[in-house]
Amino acid sequence: MLHWLQVLVGVPNYEKYVEHMKTHHPGEPIKSRKEFFCEVQEARYNGKSGKVSRCC
């Protein structure tokens, strides 16, 4: 997927996450790509009380 399209639709960037972790949190464990995307999807689509936390 093109980078501008990823930004447009809100797809998180794993490489940016890894870069951030190495720069700002050296020595802390870095999630696998699968762990990263599962956590992002959980945060994006699962809200409190089992309700979807998105507008549409």
CSV table of C-alpha atoms in Angstrom, one decimal:
chain,number,residue,atom,x,y,z
A,1,MET,CA,0.0,0.0,0.0
A,2,LEU,CA,1.3,3.4,-0.8
A,3,HIS,CA,2.5,5.5,2.2
A,4,TRP,CA,0.1,8.4,1.5
A,5,LEU,CA,-2.8,6.0,1.3
A,6,GLN,CA,-1.8,4.3,4.6
A,7,VAL,CA,-1.8,7.7,6.2
A,8,LEU,CA,-5.1,8.6,4.6
A,9,VAL,CA,-6.9,5.5,5.9
A,10,GLY,CA,-5.1,5.5,9.3
A,11,VAL,CA,-3.0,2.3,8.8
A,12,PRO,CA,-0.3,2.3,11.5
A,13,ASN,CA,3.3,2.0,10.3
A,14,TYR,CA,5.3,-0.8,11.9
A,15,GLU,CA,8.6,0.5,10.8
A,16,LYS,CA,7.9,3.9,12.4
A,17,TYR,CA,7.0,2.1,15.6
A,18,VAL,CA,10.3,0.1,15.6
A,19,GLU,CA,12.3,3.3,14.8
A,20,HIS,CA,10.5,5.1,17.7
A,21,MET,CA,11.1,2.3,20.1
A,22,LYS,CA,14.8,2.0,19.3
A,23,THR,CA,15.3,5.8,19.6
A,24,HIS,CA,13.1,6.6,22.6
A,25,HIS,CA,12.9,3.3,24.5
A,26,PRO,CA,16.2,1.5,23.9
A,27,GLY,CA,16.4,-1.8,25.8
A,28,GLU,CA,12.6,-2.2,25.9
A,29,PRO,CA,11.2,-5.2,24.0
A,30,ILE,CA,9.8,-4.5,20.5
A,31,LYS,CA,6.5,-6.1,19.6
A,32,SER,CA,6.4,-8.4,16.6
A,33,ARG,CA,4.6,-7.1,13.5
A,34,LYS,CA,1.6,-9.3,14.4
A,35,GLU,CA,1.5,-8.2,18.0
A,36,PHE,CA,1.7,-4.5,16.9
A,37,PHE,CA,-1.1,-4.8,14.4
A,38,CYS,CA,-3.3,-6.8,16.8
A,39,GLU,CA,-2.9,-4.2,19.5
A,40,VAL,CA,-3.6,-1.4,17.1
A,41,GLN,CA,-6.8,-3.1,15.8
A,42,GLU,CA,-7.9,-3.8,19.3
A,43,ALA,CA,-7.5,-0.2,20.4
A,44,ARG,CA,-9.1,1.1,17.3
A,45,TYR,CA,-12.2,-1.1,17.0
A,46,ASN,CA,-13.0,-2.3,20.6
A,47,GLY,CA,-14.3,0.3,22.9
A,48,LYS,CA,-15.6,0.1,26.5
A,49,SER,CA,-18.4,-2.3,27.3
A,50,GLY,CA,-17.8,-4.1,24.0
A,51,LYS,CA,-19.0,-1.2,21.9
A,52,VAL,CA,-17.2,-0.2,18.7
A,53,SER,CA,-15.1,2.9,19.4
A,54,ARG,CA,-15.3,4.4,15.9
A,55,CYS,CA,-17.6,6.9,14.3
A,56,CYS,CA,-18.9,4.8,11.4
